[in-house]
Coordinates of C-alpha atoms in Angstrom, one line a residue:
Chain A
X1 CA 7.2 -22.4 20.4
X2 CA 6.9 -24.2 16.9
X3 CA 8.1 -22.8 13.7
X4 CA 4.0 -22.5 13.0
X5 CA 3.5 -20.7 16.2
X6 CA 6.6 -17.9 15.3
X7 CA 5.0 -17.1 12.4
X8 CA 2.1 -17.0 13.2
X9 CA 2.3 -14.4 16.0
X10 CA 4.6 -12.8 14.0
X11 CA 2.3 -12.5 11.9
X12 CA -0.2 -11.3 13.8
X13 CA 1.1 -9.6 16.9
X14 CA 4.5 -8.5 15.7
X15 CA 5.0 -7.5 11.9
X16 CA 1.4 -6.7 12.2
X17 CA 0.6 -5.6 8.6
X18 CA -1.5 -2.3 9.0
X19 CA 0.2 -1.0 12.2
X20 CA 3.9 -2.2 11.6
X21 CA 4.1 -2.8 7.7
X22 CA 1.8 -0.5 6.3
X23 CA -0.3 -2.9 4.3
X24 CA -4.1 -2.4 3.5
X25 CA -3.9 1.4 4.7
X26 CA -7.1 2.0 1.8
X27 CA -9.6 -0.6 3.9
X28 CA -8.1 0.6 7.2
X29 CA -9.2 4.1 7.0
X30 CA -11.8 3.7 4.5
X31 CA -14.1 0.9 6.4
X32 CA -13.3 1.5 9.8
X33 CA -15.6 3.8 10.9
X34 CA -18.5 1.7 11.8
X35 CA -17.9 -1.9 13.7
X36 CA -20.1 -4.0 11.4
X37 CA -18.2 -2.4 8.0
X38 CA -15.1 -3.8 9.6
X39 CA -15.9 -7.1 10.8
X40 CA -17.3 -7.6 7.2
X41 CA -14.4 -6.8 5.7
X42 CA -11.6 -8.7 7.9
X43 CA -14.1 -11.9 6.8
X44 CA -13.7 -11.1 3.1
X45 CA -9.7 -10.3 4.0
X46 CA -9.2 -13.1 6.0
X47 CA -11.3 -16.1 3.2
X48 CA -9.4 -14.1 0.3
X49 CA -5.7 -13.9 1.6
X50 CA -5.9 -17.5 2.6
X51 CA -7.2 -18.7 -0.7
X52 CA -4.7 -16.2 -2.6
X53 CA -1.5 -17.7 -0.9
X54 CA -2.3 -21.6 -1.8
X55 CA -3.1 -20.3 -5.5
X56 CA 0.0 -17.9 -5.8
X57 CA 2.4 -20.4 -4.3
X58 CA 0.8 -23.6 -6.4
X59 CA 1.6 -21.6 -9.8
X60 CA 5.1 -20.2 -8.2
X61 CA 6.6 -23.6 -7.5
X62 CA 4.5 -25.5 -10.1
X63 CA 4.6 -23.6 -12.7
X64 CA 6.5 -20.0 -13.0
X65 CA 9.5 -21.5 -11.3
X66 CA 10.6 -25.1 -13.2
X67 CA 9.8 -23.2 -16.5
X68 CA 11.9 -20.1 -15.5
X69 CA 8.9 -17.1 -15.8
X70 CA 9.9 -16.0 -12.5
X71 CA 9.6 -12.2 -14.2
X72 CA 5.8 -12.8 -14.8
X73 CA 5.7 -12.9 -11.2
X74 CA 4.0 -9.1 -10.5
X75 CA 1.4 -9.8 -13.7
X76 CA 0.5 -13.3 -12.8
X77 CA 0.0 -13.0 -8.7
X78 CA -2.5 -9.4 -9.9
X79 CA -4.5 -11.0 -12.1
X80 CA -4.9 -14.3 -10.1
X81 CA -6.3 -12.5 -7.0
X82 CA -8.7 -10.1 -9.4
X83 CA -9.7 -12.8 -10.7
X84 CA -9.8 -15.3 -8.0
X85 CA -12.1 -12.5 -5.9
X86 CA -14.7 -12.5 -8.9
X87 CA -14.9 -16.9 -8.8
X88 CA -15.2 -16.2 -4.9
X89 CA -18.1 -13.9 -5.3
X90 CA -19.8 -15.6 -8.7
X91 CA -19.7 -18.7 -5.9
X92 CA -20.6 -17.3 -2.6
X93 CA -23.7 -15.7 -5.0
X94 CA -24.8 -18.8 -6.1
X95 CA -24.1 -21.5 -3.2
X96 CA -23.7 -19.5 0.3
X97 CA -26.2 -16.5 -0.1
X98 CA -26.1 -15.6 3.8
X99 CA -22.4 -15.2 3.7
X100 CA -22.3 -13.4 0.5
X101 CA -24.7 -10.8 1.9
X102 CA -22.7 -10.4 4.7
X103 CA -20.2 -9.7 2.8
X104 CA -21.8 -7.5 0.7
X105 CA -19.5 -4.7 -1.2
X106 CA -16.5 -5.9 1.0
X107 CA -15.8 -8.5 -1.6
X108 CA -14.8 -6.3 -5.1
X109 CA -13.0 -3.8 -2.8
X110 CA -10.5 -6.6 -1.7
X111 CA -9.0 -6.8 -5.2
X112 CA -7.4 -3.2 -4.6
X113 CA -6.2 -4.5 -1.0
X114 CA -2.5 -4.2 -1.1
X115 CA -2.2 -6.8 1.7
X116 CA -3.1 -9.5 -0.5
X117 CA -0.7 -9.2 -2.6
X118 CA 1.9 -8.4 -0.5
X119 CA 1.1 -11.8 1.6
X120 CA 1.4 -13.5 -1.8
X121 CA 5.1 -12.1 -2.3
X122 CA 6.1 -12.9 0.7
X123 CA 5.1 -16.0 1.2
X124 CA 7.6 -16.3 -1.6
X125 CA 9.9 -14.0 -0.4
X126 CA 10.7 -15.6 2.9
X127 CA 10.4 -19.5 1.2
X128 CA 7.3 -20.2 3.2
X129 CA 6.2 -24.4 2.5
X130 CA 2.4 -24.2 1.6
X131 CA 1.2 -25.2 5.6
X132 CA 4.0 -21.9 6.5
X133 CA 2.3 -19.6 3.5
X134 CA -1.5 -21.3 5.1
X135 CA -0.5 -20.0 8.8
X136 CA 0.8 -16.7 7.5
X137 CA -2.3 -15.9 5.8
X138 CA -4.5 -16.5 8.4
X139 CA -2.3 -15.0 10.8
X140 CA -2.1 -11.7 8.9
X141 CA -5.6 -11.6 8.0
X142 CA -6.7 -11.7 12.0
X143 CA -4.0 -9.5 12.5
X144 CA -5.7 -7.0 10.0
X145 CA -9.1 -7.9 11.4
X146 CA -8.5 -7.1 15.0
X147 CA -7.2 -3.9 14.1
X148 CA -10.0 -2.7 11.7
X149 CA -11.9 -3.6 15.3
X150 CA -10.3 -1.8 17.4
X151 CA -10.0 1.3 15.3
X152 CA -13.5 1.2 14.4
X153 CA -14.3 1.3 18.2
X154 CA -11.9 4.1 18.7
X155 CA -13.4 6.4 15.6
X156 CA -16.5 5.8 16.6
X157 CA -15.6 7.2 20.3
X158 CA -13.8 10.0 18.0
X159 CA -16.9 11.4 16.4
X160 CA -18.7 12.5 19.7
X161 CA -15.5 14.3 21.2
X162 CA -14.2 18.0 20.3
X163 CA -11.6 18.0 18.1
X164 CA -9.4 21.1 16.8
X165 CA -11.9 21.8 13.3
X166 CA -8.2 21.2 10.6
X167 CA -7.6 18.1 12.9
X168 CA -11.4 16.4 12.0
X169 CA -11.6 13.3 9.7
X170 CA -8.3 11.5 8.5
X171 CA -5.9 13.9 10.4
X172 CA -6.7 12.3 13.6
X173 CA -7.4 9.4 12.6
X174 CA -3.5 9.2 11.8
X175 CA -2.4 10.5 15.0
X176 CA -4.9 7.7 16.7
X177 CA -3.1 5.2 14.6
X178 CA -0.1 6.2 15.5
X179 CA -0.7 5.5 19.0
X180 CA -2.1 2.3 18.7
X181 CA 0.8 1.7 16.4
X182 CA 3.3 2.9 19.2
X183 CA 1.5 0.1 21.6
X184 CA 2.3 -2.4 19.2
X185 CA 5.6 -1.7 19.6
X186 CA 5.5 -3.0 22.7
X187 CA 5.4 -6.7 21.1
X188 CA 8.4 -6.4 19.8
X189 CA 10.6 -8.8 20.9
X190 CA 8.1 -11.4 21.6
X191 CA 8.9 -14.9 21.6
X192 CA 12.2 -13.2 19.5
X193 CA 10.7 -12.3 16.7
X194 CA 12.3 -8.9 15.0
X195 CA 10.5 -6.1 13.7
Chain B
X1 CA -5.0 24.7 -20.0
X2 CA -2.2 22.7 -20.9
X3 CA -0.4 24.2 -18.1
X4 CA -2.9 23.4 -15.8
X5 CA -3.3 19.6 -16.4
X6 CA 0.4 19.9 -15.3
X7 CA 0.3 21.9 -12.2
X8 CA -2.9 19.9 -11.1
X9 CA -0.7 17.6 -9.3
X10 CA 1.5 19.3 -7.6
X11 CA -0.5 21.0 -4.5
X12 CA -4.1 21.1 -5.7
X13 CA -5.1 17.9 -6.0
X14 CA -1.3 16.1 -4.4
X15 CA -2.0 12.7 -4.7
X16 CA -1.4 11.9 -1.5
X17 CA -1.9 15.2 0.8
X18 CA -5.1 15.8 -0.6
X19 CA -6.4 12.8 -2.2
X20 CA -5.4 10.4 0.6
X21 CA -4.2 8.0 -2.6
X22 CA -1.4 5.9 -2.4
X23 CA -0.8 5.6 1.3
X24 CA 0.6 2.7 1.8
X25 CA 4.3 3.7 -0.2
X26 CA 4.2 6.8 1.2
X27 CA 4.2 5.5 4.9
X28 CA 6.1 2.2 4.8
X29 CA 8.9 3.9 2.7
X30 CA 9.5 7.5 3.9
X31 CA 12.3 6.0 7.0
X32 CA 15.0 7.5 5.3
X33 CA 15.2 10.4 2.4
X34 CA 17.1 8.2 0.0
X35 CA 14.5 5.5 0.1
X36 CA 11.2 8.0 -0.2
X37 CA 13.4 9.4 -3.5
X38 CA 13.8 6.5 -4.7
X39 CA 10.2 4.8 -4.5
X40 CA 9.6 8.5 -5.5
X41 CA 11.2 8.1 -8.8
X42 CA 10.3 4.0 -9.1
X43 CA 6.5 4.7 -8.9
X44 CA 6.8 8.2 -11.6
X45 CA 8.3 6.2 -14.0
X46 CA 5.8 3.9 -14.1
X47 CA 3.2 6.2 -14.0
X48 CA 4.6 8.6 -16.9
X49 CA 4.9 5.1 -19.0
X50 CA 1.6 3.6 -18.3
X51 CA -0.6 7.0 -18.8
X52 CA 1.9 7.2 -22.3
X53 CA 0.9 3.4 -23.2
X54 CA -3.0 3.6 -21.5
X55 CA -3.4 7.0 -24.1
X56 CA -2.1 5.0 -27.1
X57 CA -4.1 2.0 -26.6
X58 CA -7.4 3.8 -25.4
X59 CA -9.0 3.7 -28.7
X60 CA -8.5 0.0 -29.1
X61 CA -9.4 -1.9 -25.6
X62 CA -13.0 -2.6 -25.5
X63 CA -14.5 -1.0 -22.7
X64 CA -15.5 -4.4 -20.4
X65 CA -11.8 -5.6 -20.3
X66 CA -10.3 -2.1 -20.0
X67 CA -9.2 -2.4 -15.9
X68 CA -7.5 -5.6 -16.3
X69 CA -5.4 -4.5 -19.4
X70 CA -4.5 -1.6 -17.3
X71 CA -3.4 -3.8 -14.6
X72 CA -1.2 -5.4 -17.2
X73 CA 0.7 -2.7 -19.0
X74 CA 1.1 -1.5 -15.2
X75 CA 2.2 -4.4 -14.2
X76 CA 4.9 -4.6 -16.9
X77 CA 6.7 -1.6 -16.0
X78 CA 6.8 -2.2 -12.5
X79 CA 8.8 -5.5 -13.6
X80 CA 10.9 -3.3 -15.5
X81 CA 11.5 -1.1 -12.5
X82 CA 11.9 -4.2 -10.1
X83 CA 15.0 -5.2 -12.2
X84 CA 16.4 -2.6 -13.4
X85 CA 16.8 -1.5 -9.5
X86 CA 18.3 -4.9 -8.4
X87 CA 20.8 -4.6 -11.0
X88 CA 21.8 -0.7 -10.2
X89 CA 20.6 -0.3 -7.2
X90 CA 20.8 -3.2 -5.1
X91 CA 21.0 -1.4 -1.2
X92 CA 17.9 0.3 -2.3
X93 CA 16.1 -2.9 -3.9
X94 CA 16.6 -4.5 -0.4
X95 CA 15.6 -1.3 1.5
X96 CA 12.3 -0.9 -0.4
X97 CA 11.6 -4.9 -0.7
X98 CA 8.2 -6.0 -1.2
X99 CA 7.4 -2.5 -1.9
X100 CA 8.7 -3.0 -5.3
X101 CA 6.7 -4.7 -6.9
X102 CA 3.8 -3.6 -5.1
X103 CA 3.9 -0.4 -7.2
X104 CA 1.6 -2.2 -9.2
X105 CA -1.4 -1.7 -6.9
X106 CA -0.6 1.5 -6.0
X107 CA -3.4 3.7 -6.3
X108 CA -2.1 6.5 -7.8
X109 CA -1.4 4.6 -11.4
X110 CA -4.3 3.6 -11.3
X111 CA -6.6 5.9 -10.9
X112 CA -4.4 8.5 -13.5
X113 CA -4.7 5.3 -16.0
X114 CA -8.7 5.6 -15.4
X115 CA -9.9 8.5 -14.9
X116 CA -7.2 11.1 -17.1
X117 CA -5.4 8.7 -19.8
X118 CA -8.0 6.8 -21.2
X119 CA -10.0 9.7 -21.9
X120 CA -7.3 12.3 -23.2
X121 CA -4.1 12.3 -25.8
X122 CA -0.7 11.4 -25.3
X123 CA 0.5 14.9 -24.9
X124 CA -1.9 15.9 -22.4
X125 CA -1.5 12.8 -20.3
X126 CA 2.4 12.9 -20.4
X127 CA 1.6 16.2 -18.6
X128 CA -0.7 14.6 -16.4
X129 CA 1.6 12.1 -15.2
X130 CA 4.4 14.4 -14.9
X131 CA 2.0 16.6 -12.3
X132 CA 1.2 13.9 -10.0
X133 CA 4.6 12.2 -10.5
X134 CA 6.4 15.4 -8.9
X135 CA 3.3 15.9 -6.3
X136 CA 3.8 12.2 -5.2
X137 CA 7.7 12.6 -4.9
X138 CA 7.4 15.7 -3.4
X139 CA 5.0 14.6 -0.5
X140 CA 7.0 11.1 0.1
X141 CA 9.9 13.2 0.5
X142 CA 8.9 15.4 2.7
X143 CA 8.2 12.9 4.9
X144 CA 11.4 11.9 4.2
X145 CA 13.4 14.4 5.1
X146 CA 11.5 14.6 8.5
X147 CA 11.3 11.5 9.9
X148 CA 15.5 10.8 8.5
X149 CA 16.2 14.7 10.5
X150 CA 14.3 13.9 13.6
X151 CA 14.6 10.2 13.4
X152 CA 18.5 9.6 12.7
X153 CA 19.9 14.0 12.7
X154 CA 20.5 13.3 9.3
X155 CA 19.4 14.4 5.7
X156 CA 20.8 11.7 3.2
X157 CA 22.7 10.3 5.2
X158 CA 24.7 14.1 6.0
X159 CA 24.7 14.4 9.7
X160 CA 22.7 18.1 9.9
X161 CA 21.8 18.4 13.8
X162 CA 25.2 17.6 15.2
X163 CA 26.8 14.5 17.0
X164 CA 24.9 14.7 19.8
X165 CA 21.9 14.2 18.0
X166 CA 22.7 12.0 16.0
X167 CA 23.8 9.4 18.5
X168 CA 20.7 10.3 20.9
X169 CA 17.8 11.0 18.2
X170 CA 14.1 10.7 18.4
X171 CA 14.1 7.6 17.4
X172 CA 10.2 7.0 17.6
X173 CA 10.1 8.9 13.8
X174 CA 11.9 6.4 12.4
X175 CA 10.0 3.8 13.8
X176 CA 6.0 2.8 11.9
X177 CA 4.3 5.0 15.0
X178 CA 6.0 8.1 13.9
X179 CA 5.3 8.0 10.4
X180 CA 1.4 8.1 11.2
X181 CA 1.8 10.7 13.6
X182 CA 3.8 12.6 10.9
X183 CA 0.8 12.4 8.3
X184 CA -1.8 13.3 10.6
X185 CA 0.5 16.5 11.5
X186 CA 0.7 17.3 7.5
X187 CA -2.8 16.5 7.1
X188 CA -3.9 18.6 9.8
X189 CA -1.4 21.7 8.6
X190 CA -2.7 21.7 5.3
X191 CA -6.4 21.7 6.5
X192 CA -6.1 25.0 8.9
X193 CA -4.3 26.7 5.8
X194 CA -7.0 25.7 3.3
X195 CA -9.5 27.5 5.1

């Protein structure tokens, strides 16, 4: 496997960022309970993180870096991605109209996702080069998708079956992640890749 | 009244056992005791200085660019925080990681920033913070303390269940499946004795 390939799964499979790093927990139980909601949203995730991490890491090494600002680092990567989601929705409003309406509310609520940002650090962190930081963010951002799916599917099973009355609403919906969260421990290891 | 801004936080409206806010900390950072005190204390301190610095400046932001310069004084402390961890606490710095400087999206701040201290005085929002400060340390703790004990035998790193625990322990707590489980178990608790 190529170094694009560990990350990538990694990425995706193993460090996956709701189940494993606990990343974008707001979306995760706040959208998932229909399918369409979620698929909406992993688009949004996926376009934004993606276009965050080339921003983020062009000002890091270009600019905060060579003139020593590295402490700006927490107020500069916030403000790019709040404002970086209003450009992408001023745009999509103007040029793409059938994929800003499928995006629909998904876009402004992105701004809040933690996962964005954390992608942004740590493409720092781990001293990603800007194809590494590219393959990261799109691995995370399926990774986040395809569980928003699946849990989406599994709430809406949730819903028809009876369920102790304190349990209802989020308190199962944590002890359904956890599960799914326990079979994702079973890609540990894969391909070598820590947790 | 006064008193009750204060004890607001604490079990009535918790930050994170009853307003589901500020999720992602209290998962990804509850392994051991000494880390959930820590975040614990990181992410109060930022939210008794912001709610101080959001009261003062209330009168003077204008009301369109209020939510960015809250991201900003926000954003400033948790620098502060950032570095004055990795010079005095460096073990915990690495333990915690990119949940450092994500304090800045947590929820929590914001929201306290919104909807209590740009509305009332210093005094009262002092309070305010305080309330929810102790509510969120107390509930990351918890968690804490639970998944470190069943996870590791252990409560701060004192070995509580015995040796024989503590070599064969349930390790699942300890592991991201078992702090899900562990909030949907709170979760459903405090619902049954809410009714």
């Amino acid at each position: 496997m190529s170094d694009l390939g560990v990350i990538f799964i990694g990425a995706f499979l193993v460090n996956n960022i709701v189940l494993m790093r606990f990343l974008g927990l707001c979306p995760f139980f706040g959208v998932s309970t229909r399918f369409e909601s979620a698929l909406g949203m992993g688009m949004a995730v996926i376009f934004v993180m993606t276009m965050a991490s080339w921003i983020t890491w062009f000002l890091y090494h270009v600019i905060l870096l060579p003139m020593e600002l590295i402490f700006l680092r927490t107020a500069v990567f916030i403000l790019v991605i709040a404002s970086l989601v209003q450009l992408v929705e001023m745009f999509l409003k103007k040029s793409v109209p059938a994929l800003y309406s499928a995006l629909g509310i998904y876009l402004p609520l992105i701004t809040t996702n933690c996962a964005i940002l954390a992608v942004t650090f740590l493409n720092i962190d781990y001293e990603f080069s800007p194809l590494e930081a590219t393959t990261f963010a799109i691995g995370t951002g399926i990774g986040f998708t395809m569980v928003l799916l699946i849990f989406a599917s599994i709430r809406e099973r949730l819903d028809l079956y009876p369920i102790p009355r304190s349990l209802k609403g989020h308190a199962i919906a944590f002890i359904a992640a956890s599960l799914v969260s326990l079979a994702f421990l079973g890609f540990v290891g894969l391909f070598g890749i820590a947790l | 009244m006064r008193w009750r801004i204060f004890t607001n936080g604490l079990i009535r409206e918790n930050p994170v056992l009853i307003l589901m806010l500020g999720l992602c900390p209290t998962l990804a950072t509850s392994g051991t005791a000494r880390d959930a005190l820590g975040m614990g204390i990181a992410a109060s301190f930022v939210l008794i200085s912001s709610n101080i610095v959001v009261a003062m400046i209330r009168k003077v932001v204008p009301n369109e660019v209020r939510i960015p310069v809250f991201i900003l004084v926000i954003s400033t402390f948790v620098t502060v925080v950032d570095y004055v961890m990795h010079a005095f606490q460096p073990d915990l710095h690495r333990m915690l990681g990119v949940f450092v400087p994500l304090i800045v999206v947590n929820c929590i701040i914001l929201c306290r920033a919104e909807a209590f201290a740009s509305k009332n005085g210093i005094f009262n929002s002092i309070l305010d913070a305080l309330g929810m400060g102790i509510g969120f340390t107390g509930a990351i703790l918890i968690m804490g303390i639970v998944r470190e004990l069943l996870g590791n035998g252990t409560i701060f790193g004192r070995i509580i269940l015995g040796e024989g625990f503590h070599k064969a322990p349930v390790l699942f707590m300890i592991l991201p499946p078992g702090a899900f489980l562990l909030i949907g178990i709170l979760k459903g608790l405090i619902n049954y004795f809410q009714r």
